[in-house]
Amino acid sequence: MNYLSVENLTHHWGDIRLFDNLTFGVSEGEKVGLIARNGTGKTTLLNILAQKLPSDGGTVVYRKGIKIGYLSQLPELNEANTVIEEIFASDNPQVTTIKAYEKALAEENHDELGRLIEELDKLNAWDFEARIKQILSQLKITNFEQLIGQLSGGQKKRVALANILINEPDFLILDEPTNHLDLEMIEWLEDYLARSKATLMMVTHDRYFLDRVCNEIYELADQTLYYYKGNYQYFLEKREERIQTHNAQVEKAKNLLKTEQDWMNRMPQARGTKAKYRIDAFHDLKKKAHSGVKEQGINLDIKSARLGKKIIECHNLNKSFDDLKILDDFTYKFAQGEKVGIVGKNGTGKTTFLNTITGRIQPDSGKIDTGETVVVGYYRQDGMKIDDSKKVIDVISDISEHITLGSGNSMSPAQFLRHFLFPNEMHHVFVEKLSGGEKKRLYLMTVLMRNPNFLILDEPTNDLDIFTLNLLEEYLQKFNGCVVIVSHDRYFMDKIVDHLFVFEGQGAIKDFPGNYTIYHDFKIEEEKEQRKIEREKKEPVQKEKPKNKPKKLSFKEKKEMEQLEVDMESMNAEKETIENELNSGTLSPEEIGDKAKRLNEISELLDEKEMRWLELSEIES
């Protein structure tokens, strides 16, 4: 069943044509990942599909009656609303009733609660309420009375995402949904969308997310769309095949063009109809011969300053904000060539740690020694405050008129911009006209052109396209200095880091040897082992069988023993189900409390029944 039909869609950005005559359809249940280089129109296409932006031509038609949910990169929320008002901003009768119920609950309005409970029963909305609480819990949305206007950009994005998921649209359009989520949230959202029946089209740079959620990839390139029926890994294989096949055809056209060019040069001016046909074919062939795919890449051969033996040494660092401890007697000496990844939940102090070791924030106690040769390049999460009224080339030339490369050669700002995939026609474009990804690429240039040897990257993957990320990864793998990365991009971390600082909260920082996937697998095994130990502690100790058999079981005792075995099998199955639910991370706080209480009851009953069964089995034996 077709949910979306797009025909002959065309759009321009000024004089630049972003895409031309796009025609495609998305069927019910398909999960589409949209991939393209920054500046080629990904977000523009999503805005047109979400009917937030008119196209220059073509049609966008959705199946009648389906609900559409759109998460933009910068969601537009009502700044005067509270968090709870914005989350429940909907005309869905279940959502509006639950909103009224939560309000009556907070105000302890018992008369209203009685009426709303009946209404929720009629709407079968209790499961819906539990799912809402699960979504809010997983996205760490707890302060319901805070005004939207007081939230950070990341918090607003999470509120907007919660609103969309709660309303259960039939067709989801998501622009960079993983930005501003921590790793736990991303893994939860990944699982949620993979299991969801909703039809999906999204832009994301998170390659693991693409791999595990999407079953179809669209690549926007050369003003058109290419389709790949499969996940990200399949896309990589088939895209390379497409490029090689196309280039082979181009090479064949070039060889044929030489013959046709000779004919064109010899052909007299008075050409007949047959010659006219061949002339038209010649021009088509010429166009084909010049259409080879040249994979542009950023050659990140930027020189880094010499790094001495002493780099950055942290001695007994302590840092707190009121009751929140960020660093607790932290001691570490950075070594040349090491690449450290930093992971941890939002709010555990990752960015504060980076600001502390670079001297932007002073520790409460302890000492930081920085070597004389250290040149820090700090790519901050909030970016560089670039004047939007400046031209792109002026941003670079204001820092330096000569950029030194690893080879020892230097280049001008214009050459350096071309080096980073900013063609000549973009050099005099104002910064305000750049896409989010292009601004981030420009910011990355300003960091690297200062030739750092201690590179700190705080969420560098936000808004960068996948192709730029691949090239940045290649550069970082060859980088001789120190690299410290905070990122929620698991693929990026796996390719770069050799060990992790795991921020566990309240100043606890664990140094883990390995990349993120190794750490993730280790945590899963550790949790399994812990559950096994807890189960073994609860298992009753087998009593030694008595040598003398005092008596045989009576008929009544045999029946009792049979019933005990039935009861224990049933209760063990229920216990295992509850344990799996508690470990799934999908329950609301209220459900967790109820399940934990029931688990304790079952464990106590099982102990009693197992002891009685052992007594009877000893008699029988």
PDB file of N, CA, C and O in Angstrom, residues 430-475:
ATOM      1  N   PHE A 430      27.413  34.276   1.936  1.00  0.00           N
ATOM      2  CA  PHE A 430      27.375  34.647   3.347  1.00  0.00           C
ATOM      3  C   PHE A 430      27.116  33.406   4.213  1.00  0.00           C
ATOM      4  O   PHE A 430      26.393  32.487   3.803  1.00  0.00           O
ATOM      5  N   VAL A 431      27.721  33.387   5.388  1.00  0.00           N
ATOM      6  CA  VAL A 431      27.632  32.234   6.292  1.00  0.00           C
ATOM      7  C   VAL A 431      26.180  31.872   6.586  1.00  0.00           C
ATOM      8  O   VAL A 431      25.835  30.690   6.701  1.00  0.00           O
ATOM      9  N   GLU A 432      25.317  32.873   6.692  1.00  0.00           N
ATOM     10  CA  GLU A 432      23.909  32.609   7.026  1.00  0.00           C
ATOM     11  C   GLU A 432      23.204  31.755   5.970  1.00  0.00           C
ATOM     12  O   GLU A 432      22.183  31.128   6.245  1.00  0.00           O
ATOM     13  N   LYS A 433      23.784  31.696   4.767  1.00  0.00           N
ATOM     14  CA  LYS A 433      23.172  30.918   3.688  1.00  0.00           C
ATOM     15  C   LYS A 433      23.608  29.449   3.703  1.00  0.00           C
ATOM     16  O   LYS A 433      23.076  28.636   2.937  1.00  0.00           O
ATOM     17  N   LEU A 434      24.578  29.099   4.545  1.00  0.00           N
ATOM     18  CA  LEU A 434      25.085  27.726   4.576  1.00  0.00           C
ATOM     19  C   LEU A 434      24.123  26.801   5.307  1.00  0.00           C
ATOM     20  O   LEU A 434      23.384  27.216   6.196  1.00  0.00           O
ATOM     21  N   SER A 435      24.159  25.515   4.932  1.00  0.00           N
ATOM     22  CA  SER A 435      23.393  24.510   5.668  1.00  0.00           C
ATOM     23  C   SER A 435      24.083  24.249   7.007  1.00  0.00           C
ATOM     24  O   SER A 435      25.235  24.657   7.220  1.00  0.00           O
ATOM     25  N   GLY A 436      23.375  23.552   7.904  1.00  0.00           N
ATOM     26  CA  GLY A 436      23.959  23.239   9.208  1.00  0.00           C
ATOM     27  C   GLY A 436      25.247  22.455   9.078  1.00  0.00           C
ATOM     28  O   GLY A 436      26.247  22.727   9.769  1.00  0.00           O
ATOM     29  N   GLY A 437      25.278  21.475   8.175  1.00  0.00           N
ATOM     30  CA  GLY A 437      26.477  20.661   7.970  1.00  0.00           C
ATOM     31  C   GLY A 437      27.628  21.463   7.383  1.00  0.00           C
ATOM     32  O   GLY A 437      28.787  21.255   7.747  1.00  0.00           O
ATOM     33  N   GLU A 438      27.322  22.376   6.472  1.00  0.00           N
ATOM     34  CA  GLU A 438      28.371  23.215   5.872  1.00  0.00           C
ATOM     35  C   GLU A 438      28.985  24.148   6.910  1.00  0.00           C
ATOM     36  O   GLU A 438      30.201  24.384   6.913  1.00  0.00           O
ATOM     37  N   LYS A 439      28.158  24.665   7.816  1.00  0.00           N
ATOM     38  CA  LYS A 439      28.690  25.507   8.899  1.00  0.00           C
ATOM     39  C   LYS A 439      29.622  24.707   9.795  1.00  0.00           C
ATOM     40  O   LYS A 439      30.672  25.211  10.229  1.00  0.00           O
ATOM     41  N   LYS A 440      29.241  23.446  10.091  1.00  0.00           N
ATOM     42  CA  LYS A 440      30.095  22.605  10.934  1.00  0.00           C
ATOM     43  C   LYS A 440      31.414  22.279  10.224  1.00  0.00           C
ATOM     44  O   LYS A 440      32.465  22.217  10.843  1.00  0.00           O
ATOM     45  N   ARG A 441      31.346  22.071   8.913  1.00  0.00           N
ATOM     46  CA  ARG A 441      32.569  21.786   8.155  1.00  0.00           C
ATOM     47  C   ARG A 441      33.494  23.008   8.151  1.00  0.00           C
ATOM     48  O   ARG A 441      34.718  22.892   8.283  1.00  0.00           O
ATOM     49  N   LEU A 442      32.905  24.189   8.032  1.00  0.00           N
ATOM     50  CA  LEU A 442      33.682  25.429   8.083  1.00  0.00           C
ATOM     51  C   LEU A 442      34.315  25.602   9.455  1.00  0.00           C
ATOM     52  O   LEU A 442      35.486  25.997   9.580  1.00  0.00           O
ATOM     53  N   TYR A 443      33.566  25.293  10.495  1.00  0.00           N
ATOM     54  CA  TYR A 443      34.091  25.371  11.869  1.00  0.00           C
ATOM     55  C   TYR A 443      35.242  24.394  12.062  1.00  0.00           C
ATOM     56  O   TYR A 443      36.273  24.728  12.656  1.00  0.00           O
ATOM     57  N   LEU A 444      35.100  23.170  11.537  1.00  0.00           N
ATOM     58  CA  LEU A 444      36.173  22.184  11.636  1.00  0.00           C
ATOM     59  C   LEU A 444      37.444  22.700  10.964  1.00  0.00           C
ATOM     60  O   LEU A 444      38.558  22.507  11.476  1.00  0.00           O
ATOM     61  N   MET A 445      37.294  23.397   9.842  1.00  0.00           N
ATOM     62  CA  MET A 445      38.444  23.991   9.160  1.00  0.00           C
ATOM     63  C   MET A 445      39.178  24.977  10.062  1.00  0.00           C
ATOM     64  O   MET A 445      40.410  24.985  10.129  1.00  0.00           O
ATOM     65  N   THR A 446      38.413  25.822  10.773  1.00  0.00           N
ATOM     66  CA  THR A 446      39.039  26.834  11.626  1.00  0.00           C
ATOM     67  C   THR A 446      39.811  26.206  12.787  1.00  0.00           C
ATOM     68  O   THR A 446      40.766  26.795  13.294  1.00  0.00           O
ATOM     69  N   VAL A 447      39.385  25.000  13.213  1.00  0.00           N
ATOM     70  CA  VAL A 447      40.096  24.295  14.290  1.00  0.00           C
ATOM     71  C   VAL A 447      41.383  23.671  13.762  1.00  0.00           C
ATOM     72  O   VAL A 447      42.461  23.822  14.340  1.00  0.00           O
ATOM     73  N   LEU A 448      41.295  22.954  12.631  1.00  0.00           N
ATOM     74  CA  LEU A 448      42.439  22.206  12.118  1.00  0.00           C
ATOM     75  C   LEU A 448      43.520  23.115  11.520  1.00  0.00           C
ATOM     76  O   LEU A 448      44.699  22.766  11.558  1.00  0.00           O
ATOM     77  N   MET A 449      43.135  24.290  10.975  1.00  0.00           N
ATOM     78  CA  MET A 449      44.115  25.136  10.306  1.00  0.00           C
ATOM     79  C   MET A 449      45.098  25.787  11.283  1.00  0.00           C
ATOM     80  O   MET A 449      46.120  26.331  10.866  1.00  0.00           O
ATOM     81  N   ARG A 450      44.826  25.658  12.578  1.00  0.00           N
ATOM     82  CA  ARG A 450      45.758  26.189  13.588  1.00  0.00           C
ATOM     83  C   ARG A 450      46.830  25.162  13.967  1.00  0.00           C
ATOM     84  O   ARG A 450      47.604  25.351  14.893  1.00  0.00           O
ATOM     85  N   ASN A 451      46.842  24.031  13.249  1.00  0.00           N
ATOM     86  CA  ASN A 451      47.849  22.971  13.420  1.00  0.00           C
ATOM     87  C   ASN A 451      47.936  22.429  14.851  1.00  0.00           C
ATOM     88  O   ASN A 451      49.007  22.405  15.459  1.00  0.00           O
ATOM     89  N   PRO A 452      46.833  21.946  15.430  1.00  0.00           N
ATOM     90  CA  PRO A 452      46.881  21.427  16.800  1.00  0.00           C
ATOM     91  C   PRO A 452      47.605  20.077  16.864  1.00  0.00           C
ATOM     92  O   PRO A 452      47.657  19.338  15.880  1.00  0.00           O
ATOM     93  N   ASN A 453      48.140  19.774  18.052  1.00  0.00           N
ATOM     94  CA  ASN A 453      48.691  18.436  18.275  1.00  0.00           C
ATOM     95  C   ASN A 453      47.956  17.716  19.416  1.00  0.00           C
ATOM     96  O   ASN A 453      48.268  16.566  19.740  1.00  0.00           O
ATOM     97  N   PHE A 454      47.032  18.423  20.066  1.00  0.00           N
ATOM     98  CA  PHE A 454      46.143  17.818  21.065  1.00  0.00           C
ATOM     99  C   PHE A 454      44.728  18.211  20.652  1.00  0.00           C
ATOM    100  O   PHE A 454      44.299  19.344  20.844  1.00  0.00           O
ATOM    101  N   LEU A 455      44.041  17.263  20.027  1.00  0.00           N
ATOM    102  CA  LEU A 455      42.752  17.570  19.404  1.00  0.00           C
ATOM    103  C   LEU A 455      41.603  17.069  20.278  1.00  0.00           C
ATOM    104  O   LEU A 455      41.541  15.889  20.639  1.00  0.00           O
ATOM    105  N   ILE A 456      40.700  17.988  20.624  1.00  0.00           N
ATOM    106  CA  ILE A 456      39.521  17.651  21.427  1.00  0.00           C
ATOM    107  C   ILE A 456      38.285  17.883  20.568  1.00  0.00           C
ATOM    108  O   ILE A 456      38.066  18.982  20.050  1.00  0.00           O
ATOM    109  N   LEU A 457      37.478  16.831  20.423  1.00  0.00           N
ATOM    110  CA  LEU A 457      36.282  16.912  19.588  1.00  0.00           C
ATOM    111  C   LEU A 457      35.068  16.582  20.443  1.00  0.00           C
ATOM    112  O   LEU A 457      34.893  15.440  20.869  1.00  0.00           O
ATOM    113  N   ASP A 458      34.230  17.575  20.685  1.00  0.00           N
ATOM    114  CA  ASP A 458      33.024  17.388  21.491  1.00  0.00           C
ATOM    115  C   ASP A 458      31.824  17.303  20.553  1.00  0.00           C
ATOM    116  O   ASP A 458      31.393  18.296  19.982  1.00  0.00           O
ATOM    117  N   GLU A 459      31.304  16.110  20.380  1.00  0.00           N
ATOM    118  CA  GLU A 459      30.198  15.821  19.449  1.00  0.00           C
ATOM    119  C   GLU A 459      30.497  16.350  18.041  1.00  0.00           C
ATOM    120  O   GLU A 459      29.749  17.151  17.478  1.00  0.00           O
ATOM    121  N   PRO A 460      31.590  15.872  17.422  1.00  0.00           N
ATOM    122  CA  PRO A 460      31.946  16.387  16.089  1.00  0.00           C
ATOM    123  C   PRO A 460      31.045  15.877  14.980  1.00  0.00           C
ATOM    124  O   PRO A 460      31.020  16.440  13.887  1.00  0.00           O
ATOM    125  N   THR A 461      30.303  14.789  15.238  1.00  0.00           N
ATOM    126  CA  THR A 461      29.542  14.164  14.157  1.00  0.00           C
ATOM    127  C   THR A 461      28.183  14.816  13.916  1.00  0.00           C
ATOM    128  O   THR A 461      27.560  14.546  12.885  1.00  0.00           O
ATOM    129  N   ASN A 462      27.705  15.647  14.851  1.00  0.00           N
ATOM    130  CA  ASN A 462      26.400  16.302  14.655  1.00  0.00           C
ATOM    131  C   ASN A 462      26.415  17.135  13.377  1.00  0.00           C
ATOM    132  O   ASN A 462      27.269  18.005  13.208  1.00  0.00           O
ATOM    133  N   ASP A 463      25.501  16.871  12.485  1.00  0.00           N
ATOM    134  CA  ASP A 463      25.258  17.647  11.260  1.00  0.00           C
ATOM    135  C   ASP A 463      26.277  17.421  10.139  1.00  0.00           C
ATOM    136  O   ASP A 463      26.103  17.944   9.049  1.00  0.00           O
ATOM    137  N   LEU A 464      27.367  16.667  10.401  1.00  0.00           N
ATOM    138  CA  LEU A 464      28.282  16.358   9.299  1.00  0.00           C
ATOM    139  C   LEU A 464      27.718  15.179   8.504  1.00  0.00           C
ATOM    140  O   LEU A 464      27.177  14.239   9.077  1.00  0.00           O
ATOM    141  N   ASP A 465      27.864  15.231   7.174  1.00  0.00           N
ATOM    142  CA  ASP A 465      27.345  14.121   6.376  1.00  0.00           C
ATOM    143  C   ASP A 465      28.254  12.900   6.501  1.00  0.00           C
ATOM    144  O   ASP A 465      29.398  12.989   6.951  1.00  0.00           O
ATOM    145  N   ILE A 466      27.740  11.755   6.089  1.00  0.00           N
ATOM    146  CA  ILE A 466      28.454  10.491   6.240  1.00  0.00           C
ATOM    147  C   ILE A 466      29.764  10.493   5.457  1.00  0.00           C
ATOM    148  O   ILE A 466      30.781   9.963   5.916  1.00  0.00           O
ATOM    149  N   PHE A 467      29.780  11.116   4.287  1.00  0.00           N
ATOM    150  CA  PHE A 467      30.983  11.127   3.461  1.00  0.00           C
ATOM    151  C   PHE A 467      32.091  11.939   4.136  1.00  0.00           C
ATOM    152  O   PHE A 467      33.262  11.540   4.126  1.00  0.00           O
ATOM    153  N   THR A 468      31.737  13.081   4.736  1.00  0.00           N
ATOM    154  CA  THR A 468      32.720  13.882   5.466  1.00  0.00           C
ATOM    155  C   THR A 468      33.218  13.116   6.697  1.00  0.00           C
ATOM    156  O   THR A 468      34.410  13.149   7.016  1.00  0.00           O
ATOM    157  N   LEU A 469      32.325  12.402   7.368  1.00  0.00           N
ATOM    158  CA  LEU A 469      32.715  11.622   8.546  1.00  0.00           C
ATOM    159  C   LEU A 469      33.730  10.545   8.181  1.00  0.00           C
ATOM    160  O   LEU A 469      34.699  10.319   8.916  1.00  0.00           O
ATOM    161  N   ASN A 470      33.527   9.873   7.060  1.00  0.00           N
ATOM    162  CA  ASN A 470      34.477   8.834   6.637  1.00  0.00           C
ATOM    163  C   ASN A 470      35.876   9.413   6.441  1.00  0.00           C
ATOM    164  O   ASN A 470      36.879   8.808   6.831  1.00  0.00           O
ATOM    165  N   LEU A 471      35.928  10.616   5.848  1.00  0.00           N
ATOM    166  CA  LEU A 471      37.223  11.258   5.605  1.00  0.00           C
ATOM    167  C   LEU A 471      37.854  11.760   6.901  1.00  0.00           C
ATOM    168  O   LEU A 471      39.071  11.672   7.090  1.00  0.00           O
ATOM    169  N   LEU A 472      37.023  12.290   7.812  1.00  0.00           N
ATOM    170  CA  LEU A 472      37.529  12.740   9.105  1.00  0.00           C
ATOM    171  C   LEU A 472      38.103  11.557   9.889  1.00  0.00           C
ATOM    172  O   LEU A 472      39.140  11.683  10.549  1.00  0.00           O
ATOM    173  N   GLU A 473      37.438  10.405   9.785  1.00  0.00           N
ATOM    174  CA  GLU A 473      37.928   9.202  10.472  1.00  0.00           C
ATOM    175  C   GLU A 473      39.300   8.797   9.943  1.00  0.00           C
ATOM    176  O   GLU A 473      40.196   8.436  10.721  1.00  0.00           O
ATOM    177  N   GLU A 474      39.479   8.876   8.627  1.00  0.00           N
ATOM    178  CA  GLU A 474      40.779   8.536   8.036  1.00  0.00           C
ATOM    179  C   GLU A 474      41.873   9.479   8.557  1.00  0.00           C
ATOM    180  O   GLU A 474      42.993   9.040   8.868  1.00  0.00           O
ATOM    181  N   TYR A 475      41.544  10.762   8.653  1.00  0.00           N
ATOM    182  CA  TYR A 475      42.511  11.741   9.157  1.00  0.00           C
ATOM    183  C   TYR A 475      42.886  11.451  10.610  1.00  0.00           C
ATOM    184  O   TYR A 475      44.074  11.454  10.983  1.00  0.00           O
TER     185      TYR A 475
END
